[in-house]
Coordinates of C-alpha atoms and ligand atoms in Angstrom, one line a residue:
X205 CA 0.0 0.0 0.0
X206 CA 2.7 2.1 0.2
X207 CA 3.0 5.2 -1.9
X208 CA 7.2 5.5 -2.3
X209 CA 9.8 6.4 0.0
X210 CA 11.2 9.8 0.3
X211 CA 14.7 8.5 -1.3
X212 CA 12.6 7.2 -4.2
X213 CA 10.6 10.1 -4.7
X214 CA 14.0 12.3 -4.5
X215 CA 15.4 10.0 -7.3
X216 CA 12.0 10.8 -9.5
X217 CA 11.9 14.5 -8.8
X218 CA 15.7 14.6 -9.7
X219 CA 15.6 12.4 -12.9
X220 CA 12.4 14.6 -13.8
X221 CA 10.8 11.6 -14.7
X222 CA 7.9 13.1 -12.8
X223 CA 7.2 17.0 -11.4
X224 CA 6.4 18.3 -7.9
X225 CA 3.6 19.7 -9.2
X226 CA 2.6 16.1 -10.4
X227 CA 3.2 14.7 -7.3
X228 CA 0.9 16.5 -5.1
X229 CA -1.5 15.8 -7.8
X230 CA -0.6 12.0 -7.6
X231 CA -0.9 11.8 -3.7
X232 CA -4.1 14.2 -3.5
X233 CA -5.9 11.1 -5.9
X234 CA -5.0 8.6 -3.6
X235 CA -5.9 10.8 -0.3
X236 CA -9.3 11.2 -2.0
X237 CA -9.5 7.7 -2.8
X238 CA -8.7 6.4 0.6
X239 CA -9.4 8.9 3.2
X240 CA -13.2 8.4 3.2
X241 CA -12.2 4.5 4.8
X242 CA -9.4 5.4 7.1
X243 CA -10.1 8.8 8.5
X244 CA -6.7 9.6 8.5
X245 CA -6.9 13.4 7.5
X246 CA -8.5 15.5 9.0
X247 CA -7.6 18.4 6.0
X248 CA -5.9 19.4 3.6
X249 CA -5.2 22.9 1.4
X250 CA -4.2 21.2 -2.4
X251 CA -4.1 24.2 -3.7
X252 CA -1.3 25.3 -1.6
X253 CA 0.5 22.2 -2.1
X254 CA 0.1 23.1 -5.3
X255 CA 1.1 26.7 -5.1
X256 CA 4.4 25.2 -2.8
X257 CA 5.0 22.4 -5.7
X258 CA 5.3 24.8 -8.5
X259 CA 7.8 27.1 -6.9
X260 CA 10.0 23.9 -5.4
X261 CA 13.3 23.7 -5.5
X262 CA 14.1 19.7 -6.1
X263 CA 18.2 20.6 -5.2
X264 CA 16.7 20.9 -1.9
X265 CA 17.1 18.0 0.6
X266 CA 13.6 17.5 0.7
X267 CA 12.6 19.5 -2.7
X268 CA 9.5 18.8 -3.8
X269 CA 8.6 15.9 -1.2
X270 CA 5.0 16.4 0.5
X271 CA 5.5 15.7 4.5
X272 CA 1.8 14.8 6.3
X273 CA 1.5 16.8 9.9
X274 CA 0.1 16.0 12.7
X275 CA -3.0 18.5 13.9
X276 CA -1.4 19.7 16.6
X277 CA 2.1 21.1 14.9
X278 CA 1.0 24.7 13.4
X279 CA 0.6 25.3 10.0
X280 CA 0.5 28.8 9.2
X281 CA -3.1 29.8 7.9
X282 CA -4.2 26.2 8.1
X283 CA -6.8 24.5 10.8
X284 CA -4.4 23.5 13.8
X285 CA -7.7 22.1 16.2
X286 CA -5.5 19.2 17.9
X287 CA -8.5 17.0 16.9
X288 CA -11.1 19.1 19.5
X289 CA -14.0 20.8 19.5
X290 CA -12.4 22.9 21.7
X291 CA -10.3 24.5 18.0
X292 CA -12.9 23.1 15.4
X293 CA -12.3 26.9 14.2
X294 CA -8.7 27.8 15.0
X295 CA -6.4 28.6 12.1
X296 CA -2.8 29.2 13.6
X297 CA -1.3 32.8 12.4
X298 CA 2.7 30.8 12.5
X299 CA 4.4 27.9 11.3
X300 CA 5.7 25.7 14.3
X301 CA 9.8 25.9 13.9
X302 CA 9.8 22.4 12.9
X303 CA 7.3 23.0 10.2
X304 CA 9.7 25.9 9.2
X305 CA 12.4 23.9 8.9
X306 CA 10.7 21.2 6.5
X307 CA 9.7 24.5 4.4
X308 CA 13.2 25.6 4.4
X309 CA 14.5 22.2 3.3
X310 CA 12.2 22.0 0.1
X311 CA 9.3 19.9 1.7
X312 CA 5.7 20.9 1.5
X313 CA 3.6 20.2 4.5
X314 CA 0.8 18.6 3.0
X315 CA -2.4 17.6 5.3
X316 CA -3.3 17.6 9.1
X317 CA -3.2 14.0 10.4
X318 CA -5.6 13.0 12.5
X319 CA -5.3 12.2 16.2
X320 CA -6.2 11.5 19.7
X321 CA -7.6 14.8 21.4
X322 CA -4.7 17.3 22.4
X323 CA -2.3 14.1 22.2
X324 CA -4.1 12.4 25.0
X325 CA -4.7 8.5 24.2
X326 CA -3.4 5.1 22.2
X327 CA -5.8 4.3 19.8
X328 CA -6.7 7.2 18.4
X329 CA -10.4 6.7 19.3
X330 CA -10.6 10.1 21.3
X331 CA -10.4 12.4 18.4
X332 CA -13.5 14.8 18.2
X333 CA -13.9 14.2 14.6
X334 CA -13.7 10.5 14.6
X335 CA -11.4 7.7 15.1
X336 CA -8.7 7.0 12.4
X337 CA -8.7 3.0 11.5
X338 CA -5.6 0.9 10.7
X339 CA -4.6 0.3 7.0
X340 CA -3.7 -2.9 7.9
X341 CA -7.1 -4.1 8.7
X342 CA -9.3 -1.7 9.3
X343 CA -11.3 -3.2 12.0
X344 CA -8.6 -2.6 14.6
X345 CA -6.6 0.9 15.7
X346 CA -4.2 2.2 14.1
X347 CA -2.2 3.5 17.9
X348 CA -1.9 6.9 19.1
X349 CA -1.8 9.6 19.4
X350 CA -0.8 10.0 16.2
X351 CA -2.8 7.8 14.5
X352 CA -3.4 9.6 11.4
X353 CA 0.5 10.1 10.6
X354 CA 0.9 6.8 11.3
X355 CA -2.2 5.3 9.1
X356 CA -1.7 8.2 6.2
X357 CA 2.1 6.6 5.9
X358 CA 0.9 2.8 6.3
X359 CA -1.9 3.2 4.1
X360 CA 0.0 4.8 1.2
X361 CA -1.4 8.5 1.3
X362 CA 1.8 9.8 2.7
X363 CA 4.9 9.8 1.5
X364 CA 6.4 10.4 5.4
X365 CA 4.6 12.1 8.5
X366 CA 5.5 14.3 11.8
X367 CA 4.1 12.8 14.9
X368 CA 4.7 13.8 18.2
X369 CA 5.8 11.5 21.0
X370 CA 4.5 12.4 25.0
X371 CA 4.6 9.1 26.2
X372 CA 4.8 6.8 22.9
X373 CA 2.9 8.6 20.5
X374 CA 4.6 8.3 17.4
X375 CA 6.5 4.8 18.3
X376 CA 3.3 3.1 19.4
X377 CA 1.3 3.9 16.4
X378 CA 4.2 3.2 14.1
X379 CA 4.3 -0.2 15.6
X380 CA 0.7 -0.9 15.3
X381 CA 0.8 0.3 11.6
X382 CA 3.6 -1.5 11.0
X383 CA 6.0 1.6 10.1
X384 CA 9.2 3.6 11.5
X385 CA 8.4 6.1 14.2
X386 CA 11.4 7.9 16.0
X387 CA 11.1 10.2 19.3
X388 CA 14.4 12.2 19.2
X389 CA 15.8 13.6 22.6
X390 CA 14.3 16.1 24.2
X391 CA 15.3 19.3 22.9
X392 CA 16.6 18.2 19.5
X393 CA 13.6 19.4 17.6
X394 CA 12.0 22.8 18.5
X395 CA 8.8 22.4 20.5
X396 CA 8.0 26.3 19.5
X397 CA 4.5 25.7 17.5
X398 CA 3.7 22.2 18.7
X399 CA 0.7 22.5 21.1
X400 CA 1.7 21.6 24.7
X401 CA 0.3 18.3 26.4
X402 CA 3.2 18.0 28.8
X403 CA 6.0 20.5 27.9
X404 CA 8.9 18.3 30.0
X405 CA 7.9 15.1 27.6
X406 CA 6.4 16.4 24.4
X407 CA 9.0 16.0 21.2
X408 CA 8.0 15.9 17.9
X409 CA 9.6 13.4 15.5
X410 CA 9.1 11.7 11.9
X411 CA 6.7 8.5 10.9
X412 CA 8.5 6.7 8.2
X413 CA 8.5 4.1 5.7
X414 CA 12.0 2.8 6.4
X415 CA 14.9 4.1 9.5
X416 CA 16.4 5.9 6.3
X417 CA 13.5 8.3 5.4
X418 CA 13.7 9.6 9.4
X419 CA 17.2 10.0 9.6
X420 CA 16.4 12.0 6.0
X421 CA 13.4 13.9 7.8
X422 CA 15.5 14.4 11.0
X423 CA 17.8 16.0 9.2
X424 CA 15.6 18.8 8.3
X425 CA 13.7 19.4 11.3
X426 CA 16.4 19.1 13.8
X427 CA 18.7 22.4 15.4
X428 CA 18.6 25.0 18.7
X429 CA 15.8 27.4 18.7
X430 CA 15.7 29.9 20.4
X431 CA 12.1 30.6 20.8
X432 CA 12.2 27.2 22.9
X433 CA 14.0 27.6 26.1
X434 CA 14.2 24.1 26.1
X435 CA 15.9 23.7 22.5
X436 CA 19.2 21.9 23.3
X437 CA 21.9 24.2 22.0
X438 CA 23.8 20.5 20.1
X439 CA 25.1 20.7 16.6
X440 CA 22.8 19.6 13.4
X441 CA 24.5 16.4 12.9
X442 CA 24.0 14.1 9.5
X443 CA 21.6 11.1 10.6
X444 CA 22.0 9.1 7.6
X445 CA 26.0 9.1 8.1
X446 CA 26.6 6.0 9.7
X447 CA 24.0 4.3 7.6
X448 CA 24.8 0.9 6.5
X449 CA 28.2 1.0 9.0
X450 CA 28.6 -2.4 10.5
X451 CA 27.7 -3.3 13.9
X452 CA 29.7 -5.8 14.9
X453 CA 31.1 -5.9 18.6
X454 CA 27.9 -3.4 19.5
X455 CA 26.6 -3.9 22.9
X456 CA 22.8 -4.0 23.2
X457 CA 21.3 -4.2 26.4
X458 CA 17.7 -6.1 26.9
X459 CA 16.0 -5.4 30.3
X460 CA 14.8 -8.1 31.8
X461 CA 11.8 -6.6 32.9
X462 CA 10.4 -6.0 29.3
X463 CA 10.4 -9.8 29.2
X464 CA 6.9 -9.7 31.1
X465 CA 5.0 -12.5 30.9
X466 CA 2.1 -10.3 30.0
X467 CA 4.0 -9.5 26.4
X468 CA 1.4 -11.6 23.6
X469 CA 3.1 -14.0 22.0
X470 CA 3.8 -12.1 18.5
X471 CA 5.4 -9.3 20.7
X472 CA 7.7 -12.0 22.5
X473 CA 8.7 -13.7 18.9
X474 CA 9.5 -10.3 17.5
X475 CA 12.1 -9.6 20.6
X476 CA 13.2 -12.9 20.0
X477 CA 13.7 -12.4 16.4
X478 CA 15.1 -9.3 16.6
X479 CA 17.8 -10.6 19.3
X480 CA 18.7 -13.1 16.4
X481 CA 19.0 -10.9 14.0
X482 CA 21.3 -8.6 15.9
X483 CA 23.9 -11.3 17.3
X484 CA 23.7 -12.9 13.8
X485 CA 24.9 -9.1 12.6
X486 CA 27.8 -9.6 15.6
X487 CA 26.3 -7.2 18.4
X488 CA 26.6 -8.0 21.4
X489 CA 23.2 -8.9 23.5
X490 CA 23.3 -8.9 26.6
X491 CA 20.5 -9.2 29.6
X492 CA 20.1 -5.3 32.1
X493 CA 17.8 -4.5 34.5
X494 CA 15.8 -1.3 34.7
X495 CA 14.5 -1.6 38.2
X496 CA 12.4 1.0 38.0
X497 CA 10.3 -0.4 35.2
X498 CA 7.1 -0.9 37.0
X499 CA 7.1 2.2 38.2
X500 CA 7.3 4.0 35.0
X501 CA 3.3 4.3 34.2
X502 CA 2.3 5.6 37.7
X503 CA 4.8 8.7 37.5
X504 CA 4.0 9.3 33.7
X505 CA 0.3 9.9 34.4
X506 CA 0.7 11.9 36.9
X507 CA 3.3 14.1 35.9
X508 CA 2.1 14.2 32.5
X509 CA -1.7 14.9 33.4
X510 CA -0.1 17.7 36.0
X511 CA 1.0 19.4 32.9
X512 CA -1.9 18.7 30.8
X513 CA -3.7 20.2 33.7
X514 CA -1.5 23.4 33.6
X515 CA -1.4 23.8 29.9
X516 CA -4.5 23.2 28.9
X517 CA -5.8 26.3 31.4
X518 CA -5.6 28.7 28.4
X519 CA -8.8 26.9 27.0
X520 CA -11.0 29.1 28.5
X521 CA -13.3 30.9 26.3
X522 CA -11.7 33.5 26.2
X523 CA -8.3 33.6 24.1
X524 CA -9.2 30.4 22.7
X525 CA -11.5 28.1 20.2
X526 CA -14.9 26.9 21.8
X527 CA -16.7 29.8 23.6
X528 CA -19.9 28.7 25.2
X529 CA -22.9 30.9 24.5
X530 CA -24.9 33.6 26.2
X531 CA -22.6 33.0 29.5
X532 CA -24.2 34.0 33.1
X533 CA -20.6 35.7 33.8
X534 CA -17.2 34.8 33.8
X535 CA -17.5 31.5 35.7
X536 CA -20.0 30.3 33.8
X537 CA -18.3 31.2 30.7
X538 CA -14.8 29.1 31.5
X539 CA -16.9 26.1 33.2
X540 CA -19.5 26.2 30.4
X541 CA -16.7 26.0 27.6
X542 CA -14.7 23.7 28.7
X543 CA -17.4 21.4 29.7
X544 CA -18.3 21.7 25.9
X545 CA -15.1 22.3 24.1
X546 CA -13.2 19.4 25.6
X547 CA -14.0 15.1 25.4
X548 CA -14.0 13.1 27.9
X549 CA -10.3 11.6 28.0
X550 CA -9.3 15.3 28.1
X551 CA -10.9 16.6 31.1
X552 CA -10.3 13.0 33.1
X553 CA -6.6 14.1 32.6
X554 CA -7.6 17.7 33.6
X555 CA -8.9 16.8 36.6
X556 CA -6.3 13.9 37.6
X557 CA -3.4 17.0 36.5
X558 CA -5.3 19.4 39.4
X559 CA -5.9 16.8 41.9
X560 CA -2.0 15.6 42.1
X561 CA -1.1 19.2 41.9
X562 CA -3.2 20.5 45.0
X563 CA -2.3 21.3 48.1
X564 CA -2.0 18.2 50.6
X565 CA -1.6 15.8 47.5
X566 CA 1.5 17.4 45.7
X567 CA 3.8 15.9 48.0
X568 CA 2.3 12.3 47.8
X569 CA 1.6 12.4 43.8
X570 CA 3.6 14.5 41.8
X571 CA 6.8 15.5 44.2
X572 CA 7.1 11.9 44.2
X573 CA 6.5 10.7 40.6
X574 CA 9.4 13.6 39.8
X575 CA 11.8 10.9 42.4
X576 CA 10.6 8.2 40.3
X577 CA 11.5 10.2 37.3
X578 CA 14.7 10.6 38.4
X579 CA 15.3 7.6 39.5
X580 CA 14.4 6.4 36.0
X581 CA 16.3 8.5 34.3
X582 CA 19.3 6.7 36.6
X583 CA 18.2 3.3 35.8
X584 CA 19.3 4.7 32.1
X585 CA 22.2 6.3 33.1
X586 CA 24.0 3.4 34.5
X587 CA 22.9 0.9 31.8
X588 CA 24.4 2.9 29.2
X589 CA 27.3 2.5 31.2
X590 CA 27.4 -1.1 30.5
X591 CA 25.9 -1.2 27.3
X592 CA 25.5 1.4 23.7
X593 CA 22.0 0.4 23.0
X594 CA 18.4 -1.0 24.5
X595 CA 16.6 -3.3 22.7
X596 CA 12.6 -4.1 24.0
X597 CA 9.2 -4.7 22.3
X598 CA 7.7 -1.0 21.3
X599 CA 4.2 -2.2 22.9
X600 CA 3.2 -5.2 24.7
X601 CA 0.5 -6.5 21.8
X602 CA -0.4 -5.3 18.8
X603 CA -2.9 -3.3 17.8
X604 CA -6.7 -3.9 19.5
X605 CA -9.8 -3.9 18.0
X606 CA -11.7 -0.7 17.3
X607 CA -13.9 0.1 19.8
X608 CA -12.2 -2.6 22.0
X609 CA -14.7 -1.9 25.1
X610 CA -12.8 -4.8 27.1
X611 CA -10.1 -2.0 28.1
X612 CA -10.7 0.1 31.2
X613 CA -8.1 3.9 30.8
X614 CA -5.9 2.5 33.4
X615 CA -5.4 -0.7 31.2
X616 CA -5.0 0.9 28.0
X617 CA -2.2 3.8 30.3
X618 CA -0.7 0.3 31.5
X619 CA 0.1 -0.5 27.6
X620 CA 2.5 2.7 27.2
X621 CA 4.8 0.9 29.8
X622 CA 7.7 0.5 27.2
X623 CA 7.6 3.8 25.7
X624 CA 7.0 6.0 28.4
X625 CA 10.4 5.4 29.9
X626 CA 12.1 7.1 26.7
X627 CA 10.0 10.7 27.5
X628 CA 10.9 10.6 31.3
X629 CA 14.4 10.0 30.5
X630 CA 14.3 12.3 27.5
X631 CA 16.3 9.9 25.6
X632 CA 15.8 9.0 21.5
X633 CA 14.1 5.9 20.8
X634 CA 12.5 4.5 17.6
X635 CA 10.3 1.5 16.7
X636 CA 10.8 -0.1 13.7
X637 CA 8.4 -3.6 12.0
X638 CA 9.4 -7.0 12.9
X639 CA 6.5 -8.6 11.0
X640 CA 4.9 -12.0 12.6
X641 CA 3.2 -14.1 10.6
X642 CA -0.5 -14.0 11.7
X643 CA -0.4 -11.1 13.6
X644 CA -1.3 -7.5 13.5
X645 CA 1.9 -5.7 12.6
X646 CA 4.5 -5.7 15.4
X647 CA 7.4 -3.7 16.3
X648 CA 10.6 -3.2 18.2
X649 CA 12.3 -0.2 19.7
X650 CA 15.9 0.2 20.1
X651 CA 16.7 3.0 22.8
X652 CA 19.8 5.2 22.8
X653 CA 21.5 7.8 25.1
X654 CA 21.1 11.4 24.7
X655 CA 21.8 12.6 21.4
X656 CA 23.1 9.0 20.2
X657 CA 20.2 9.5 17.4
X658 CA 23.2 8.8 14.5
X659 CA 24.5 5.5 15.9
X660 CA 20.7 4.4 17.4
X661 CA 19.7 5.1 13.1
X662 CA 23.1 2.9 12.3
X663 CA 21.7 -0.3 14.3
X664 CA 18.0 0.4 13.2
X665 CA 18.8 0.7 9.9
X666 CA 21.0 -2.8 10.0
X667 CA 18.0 -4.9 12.0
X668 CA 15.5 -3.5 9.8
X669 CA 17.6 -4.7 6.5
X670 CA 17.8 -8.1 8.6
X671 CA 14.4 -8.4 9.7
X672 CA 13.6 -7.9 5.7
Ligands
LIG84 N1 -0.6 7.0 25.2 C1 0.1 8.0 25.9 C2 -1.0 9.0 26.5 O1 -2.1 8.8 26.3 C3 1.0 8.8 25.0 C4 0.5 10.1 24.5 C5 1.5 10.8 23.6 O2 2.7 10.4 23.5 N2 1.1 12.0 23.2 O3 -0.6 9.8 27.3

């Protein structure tokens, strides 16, 4: 189903064997054609594509090549509603700096990709316009948040996508869709423009045919800005240069906690797999323990929905979207629009975020989740010590059913447990396919140290040409 790579359509665009201009034309068919099933977009402005494709500059690294965007990244003068009521009207006045960046490195951002509501689920099934279904077999989800990158790329109606990843967002989804999704570390690529669920986890990254399209995407959207105070001030770096380097005599750690018993059997056989596949390429494997593993979930959600809760107070009726009408004063105004913009999964983190953060409680939840952060973040620290890279499953099963009704929110939270870890620590990670026959796609993630996203790409790259 796929619709071409990004190094195949460079190769096109350069030979002139086909035109920008023709390409947005070629990919607007098939988003016609097979966004009515899949619910993947949620818009899209052709004629600006157009506009963008006729003035493109195919020299460029990404000339010519249309990138899919996730509904929360703004687009200047397109919808950026974050999948809510709460922004059904909202055109942003800016480009988010990664959205910038693409521009500046030839691509055209090309569609808003549906999603989970302000970033806030795994399935994609809490997105106020609908839920976005899974290429693959569109019965079941296609992951979240960003379902809609993830399905757009799976299900050939983009060439590659941006996601972003809070707590497994674009790694999930990729997995479930059976695609490459890679969460850089915090502070590689700007957060200016992408709207906050949880500012100290929230990165934004690329969803990808192969590892070689998001080192390719990486490369454009990666660099310190200084409209983010959080932008880490590292040099732009070359993803693809260790590409298709050996890696013999790596050492990759697997934790023995992600061996849970509670893993389905396609997600074990893919680890498995994958741990063949690497010692047969002459790394190293070797079993490390993260003890703080089970731990990981519990501080996520609360830290996380602290932020949400804190964030998403500028929704209020005023400055923002959704404006209830005829209020009865300003108290009825913010509690009647907020009752109305937001959906449910919103306002459950809203009011988890406020509870942890109040007095009497803040100590117990969410002075203590940031211990368990840290102590995390050490668990990481000392394995990378031992070891260069982390190998686990990217989700415990594959992707569930639509409508699945058999999961209760703190089951479905308990599924993020391997990709949360990554945001806490604020380390890169990416998920690539490792196929099983009979299954739902599956995936595994390979973790890295800070700004290791070069080598972590090298070791991707050579399991996913394995795993082939
Ligand atoms: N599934 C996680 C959550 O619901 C991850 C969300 C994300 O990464 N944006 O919070």
């Amino acid at each position: 189903m796929s619709f071409g790579t990004i190094s195949y359509w460079r190769r096109q665009l350069a030979e002139k064997a086909i035109s920008p201009v023709e390409l947005v034309e070629q990919l607007s068919a098939a988003m016609e054609a097979q966004n009515p099933g899949l619910n993947a977009y949620l818009s899209w402005d052709k004629e600006s594509a157009l506009a963008q494709a006729a003035a493109a500059d195919v020299t460029k690294p990404l000339g010519g090549i249309p990138i899919a965007v996730k509904d929360n990244i703004c687009i200047q003068g397109e919808p950026t509603r974050c999948a809510s009521k709460m922004l059904a009207d909202f055109r942003s006045p800016y480009d988010a700096t990664a959205v910038t960046l693409l521009r500046r490195a030839g691509a055209i951002p090309f569609g808003r990709t549906n999603m989970d509501e302000f970033a806030m689920g795994s399935a994609g099934e809490n997105s106020a316009f609908g839920p976005t279904a899974n290429p693959v077999n569109p019965e079941h989800v296609p992951g979240g948040s960003s379902s809609g990158s993830a399905a757009a790329v799976a299900g050939g109606m983009a060439i590659a996508a941006l996601g972003s990843d809070t707590g497994g967002s674009i790694r999930q989804p990729a997995s479930h869709c059976g695609i490459v999704g890679m969460k850089p570390t915090y502070g590689r690529v700007s957060r200016y423009g992408l709207v906050a669920f949880a500012s100290s986890l929230d990165q934004i990254g690329p969803l990808t045919q192969n590892v070689e399209d998001a080192a390719l995407v990486l490369n454009a959207i990666c660099g310190h800005d200084a409209k983010d105070s959080t932008s880490a001030k590292v040099p732009a770096e070359d993803f693809t240069s260790l590409i298709g380097h050996d890696i013999k005599g790596k050492r990759i750690g697997l934790p023995k906690e992600y061996l849970s018993a509670g893993n389905s059997p396609a997600v074990a056989a893919a680890v498995e797999q994958s741990v063949k596949a690497l010692t047969a390429l002459g790394a190293e494997v070797e079993e490390i323990s993260l003890p703080h593993a089970e731990a990981v979930v519990a501080a996520y959600y609360i830290i996380a929905c602290a932020e949400a809760s804190s964030n998403l107070s500028r929704f209020d009726g005023v400055r923002y979207g959704y404006r209830a009408e005829s209020p009865n004063g300003l108290d009825d105004l913010y509690s009647r629009s907020r009752a109305g913009g937001f959906g449910a999964e919103v306002k459950r983190r809203i009011i988890l975020g406020t509870y942890v953060l109040s007095s009497g409680f803040y100590d117990a939840y969410y002075a203590r989740a940031q211990k368990v952060r840290a102590l995390v973040a050490g668990d990481f620290a000392k394995a990378f010590s031992k070891v260069d890279l982390i190998l686990g499953p990217a989700t415990p099963m594959p992707a569930p059913r639509l409508h699945d009704t058999s999961m209760s929110p703190l089951q479905t939270y308990l599924a993020d447990i391997y990709t949360i870890p990554a945001n806490l620590a604020g380390l890169p990670g990416i998920s690539i396919p490792c196929p099983q026959p009979g299954s739902m796609p599956t995936g595994v993630q390979l973790l890295g140290p800070h700004f290791a996203e070069s080598s972590l790409i090298s070791a991707a790259y050579a399991l996913e040409q394995a795993l082939k």
